[in-house]
Short mmCIF file of C-alpha atoms in Angstrom, two decimals:
data_model
loop_
_atom_site.label_atom_id
_atom_site.label_comp_id
_atom_site.label_asym_id
_atom_site.label_seq_id
_atom_site.Cartn_x
_atom_site.Cartn_y
_atom_site.Cartn_z
CA MET A 1 0.32 -0.17 -0.07
CA ASN A 2 1.58 3.35 -1.45
CA ALA A 3 1.22 6.44 0.86
CA TYR A 4 -2.09 7.99 -1.33
CA GLU A 5 -3.44 4.82 0.01
CA GLU A 6 -2.71 4.92 3.26
CA LEU A 7 -3.80 8.39 3.26
CA ARG A 8 -7.63 7.87 1.44
CA LYS A 9 -8.25 4.73 3.89
CA ALA A 10 -7.36 7.07 7.31
CA ASN A 11 -10.02 9.34 5.98
CA ASP A 12 -12.56 7.24 3.66
CA ASP A 13 -15.22 9.11 5.32
CA LYS A 14 -14.02 12.56 3.16
CA ARG A 15 -14.63 13.76 -0.03
CA ALA A 16 -13.81 16.42 -2.48
CA ASP A 17 -10.61 16.20 -0.71
CA CYS A 18 -8.17 15.35 -3.62
CA ALA A 19 -6.29 18.90 -2.48
CA VAL A 20 -5.51 18.10 1.02
CA ILE A 21 -3.99 14.81 0.47
CA ALA A 22 -2.02 16.05 -2.46
CA LEU A 23 -0.51 18.50 -0.34
CA ALA A 24 0.29 16.34 2.67
CA LEU A 25 1.94 13.79 0.38
CA LEU A 26 4.11 16.37 -0.81
CA THR A 27 5.27 18.80 2.17
CA ASP A 28 5.15 16.10 4.11
CA SER A 29 2.89 16.80 6.08
CA ASP A 30 -0.13 15.60 8.87
CA TYR A 31 -3.39 15.65 7.23
CA SER A 32 -5.11 17.39 9.55
CA LYS A 33 -2.86 20.02 9.88
CA VAL A 34 -3.38 20.84 5.78
CA GLU A 35 -7.29 20.03 6.63
CA ALA A 36 -6.49 22.85 9.21
CA LEU A 37 -4.83 25.18 6.94
CA LEU A 38 -7.15 25.40 3.83
CA ALA A 39 -10.03 25.68 6.15
CA ASP A 40 -8.62 28.99 7.37
CA PHE A 41 -7.88 30.04 3.73
CA GLY A 42 -11.81 29.34 2.98
CA ARG A 43 -12.46 25.57 2.55
CA LYS A 44 -15.62 24.31 3.49
CA LYS A 45 -15.43 20.54 4.98
CA ASN A 46 -15.78 17.90 2.08
CA CYS A 47 -16.03 20.90 -0.84
CA GLY A 48 -13.24 21.15 -2.90
CA THR A 49 -10.44 23.95 -2.78
CA GLY A 50 -10.36 26.26 -5.12
CA LEU A 51 -5.79 27.40 -6.73
CA SER A 52 -5.79 30.01 -4.80
CA MET A 53 -6.64 28.50 -1.31
CA ILE A 54 -3.73 25.63 -2.41
CA MET A 55 -0.99 28.26 -3.61
CA ALA A 56 -1.96 29.85 -0.06
CA ALA A 57 -1.74 26.68 1.90
CA LEU A 58 2.15 25.85 0.17
CA ALA A 59 3.57 28.82 1.02
CA GLU A 60 2.38 28.43 4.46
CA LEU A 61 4.07 24.19 4.50
CA LYS A 62 7.28 25.35 2.27
CA PRO A 63 7.96 29.16 3.05
CA ASP A 64 11.57 28.65 2.08
CA LYS A 65 10.18 27.64 -1.54
CA PHE A 66 7.18 29.92 -1.40
CA PRO A 67 8.38 33.37 -0.22
CA LEU A 68 5.75 35.92 -0.16
CA MET A 69 5.76 39.19 -0.43
CA GLU A 70 2.87 39.24 1.96
CA ALA A 71 4.20 37.79 5.58
CA ASP A 72 1.25 37.51 7.17
CA PRO A 73 -2.28 36.13 5.26
CA TYR A 74 -4.54 37.86 8.16
CA SER A 75 -3.51 41.65 7.83
CA LYS A 76 -6.26 42.35 5.22
CA PRO A 77 -9.65 40.37 4.12
CA LEU A 78 -9.17 36.98 2.63
CA GLU A 79 -10.30 37.40 -0.89
CA SER A 80 -7.40 40.09 -1.60
CA TYR A 81 -5.04 37.75 0.17
CA LEU A 82 -5.58 35.00 -1.98
CA PHE A 83 -5.90 36.79 -4.79
CA ASP A 84 -2.07 38.49 -4.21
CA VAL A 85 -1.05 35.28 -3.44
CA TYR A 86 -2.50 33.66 -6.65
CA HIS A 87 -0.84 36.31 -9.06
CA GLU A 88 2.48 36.31 -7.18
CA PHE A 89 2.98 32.39 -7.67
CA LEU A 90 2.08 33.58 -11.62
CA ASN A 91 4.21 36.38 -11.42
CA GLU A 92 7.15 34.47 -9.81
CA GLY A 93 6.83 31.32 -12.26
CA TYR A 94 6.07 28.98 -9.54
CA LEU A 95 2.98 28.06 -11.45
CA GLU A 96 3.34 26.31 -14.82
CA ARG A 97 0.81 26.84 -17.61
CA VAL A 98 0.26 23.26 -19.47
CA VAL A 99 -2.03 25.37 -22.00
CA GLY A 100 0.17 24.82 -25.29
CA ARG A 101 2.08 22.14 -25.09
CA GLY A 102 -0.42 19.52 -26.61
CA ARG A 103 -2.77 17.42 -24.43
CA LEU A 104 -0.32 16.72 -21.87
CA THR A 105 -2.40 13.86 -19.77
CA VAL A 106 -1.52 12.80 -16.43
CA ASN A 107 0.26 9.64 -17.95
CA ARG A 108 2.42 11.57 -20.09
CA ILE A 109 3.46 13.81 -18.07
CA ALA A 110 4.39 10.74 -15.36
CA LYS A 111 6.97 9.56 -18.59
CA LEU A 112 8.14 13.05 -19.28
CA ARG A 113 11.74 13.13 -18.59
CA GLU A 114 11.64 16.69 -16.80
CA TYR A 115 9.51 15.66 -14.38
CA GLU A 116 10.63 12.08 -13.54
CA LYS A 117 12.50 13.71 -10.27
CA GLY A 118 11.33 16.07 -7.72
CA LYS A 119 7.67 16.49 -6.36
CA TYR A 120 4.65 18.16 -8.49
CA LEU A 121 1.24 18.76 -7.67
CA LEU A 122 -0.85 18.24 -11.27
CA LEU A 123 -4.00 20.33 -11.54
CA THR A 124 -6.48 18.84 -13.48
CA ARG A 125 -9.46 21.22 -14.83
CA ASN A 126 -11.31 19.64 -11.63
CA HIS A 127 -8.50 17.90 -9.39
CA ALA A 128 -5.23 17.77 -7.79
CA ILE A 129 -2.84 15.30 -7.80
CA ALA A 130 0.40 14.40 -6.47
CA MET A 131 3.60 13.29 -8.75
CA ILE A 132 6.45 12.16 -6.59
CA ASP A 133 9.69 11.07 -9.00
CA GLY A 134 7.49 10.27 -11.44
CA GLU A 135 4.62 8.20 -9.72
CA VAL A 136 1.07 9.07 -9.67
CA LEU A 137 -0.31 9.03 -5.62
CA ASP A 138 -4.12 9.33 -6.61
CA TRP A 139 -7.04 7.25 -8.20
CA THR A 140 -6.38 8.91 -11.06
CA LYS A 141 -3.21 6.68 -12.12
CA GLY A 142 -3.29 5.43 -15.36
CA ARG A 143 -6.31 7.74 -16.41
CA ARG A 144 -6.17 10.31 -18.83
CA ASN A 145 -6.88 13.62 -17.04
CA VAL A 146 -5.60 16.30 -18.90
CA VAL A 147 -3.65 18.38 -17.20
CA LYS A 148 -3.94 22.59 -16.81
CA SER A 149 -1.22 23.60 -14.19
CA ILE A 150 2.24 22.40 -11.86
CA ILE A 151 3.20 23.11 -9.61
CA LYS A 152 7.19 22.16 -8.41
CA VAL A 153 6.28 21.80 -5.03
CA GLY A 154 10.30 19.97 -4.11
#
């Protein structure tokens, strides 16, 4: 049983938690810590997670990798903070858009040499997927979900 399957089994009563699982795996963090952090950024229980929430959580969990200009997320309204985080991720090049590179699926990205080492967050239209050293840690492994964006986490 891999790390994804263990997290899924331990939290099988949870729904729409793909971002929680992916971030926990990619940052070596506890599931409940990531879930609470995303809740601080507006995620509702058993509901999906917005991209800006994921980015804000990454900045909090990996400040050495994603140093943001705004150090205190509680110094302004949440919506304003998340908006700033999203644009800073884009401006700093943390978020790689895959548009224009053909239809890159989860399977194809896992096989590409440039992604064979490291930790990546793959984002599809409505799903977040952890990939570590070319191994997809998600139920979508082996499927053809089209990836829209990639964030190199480690």
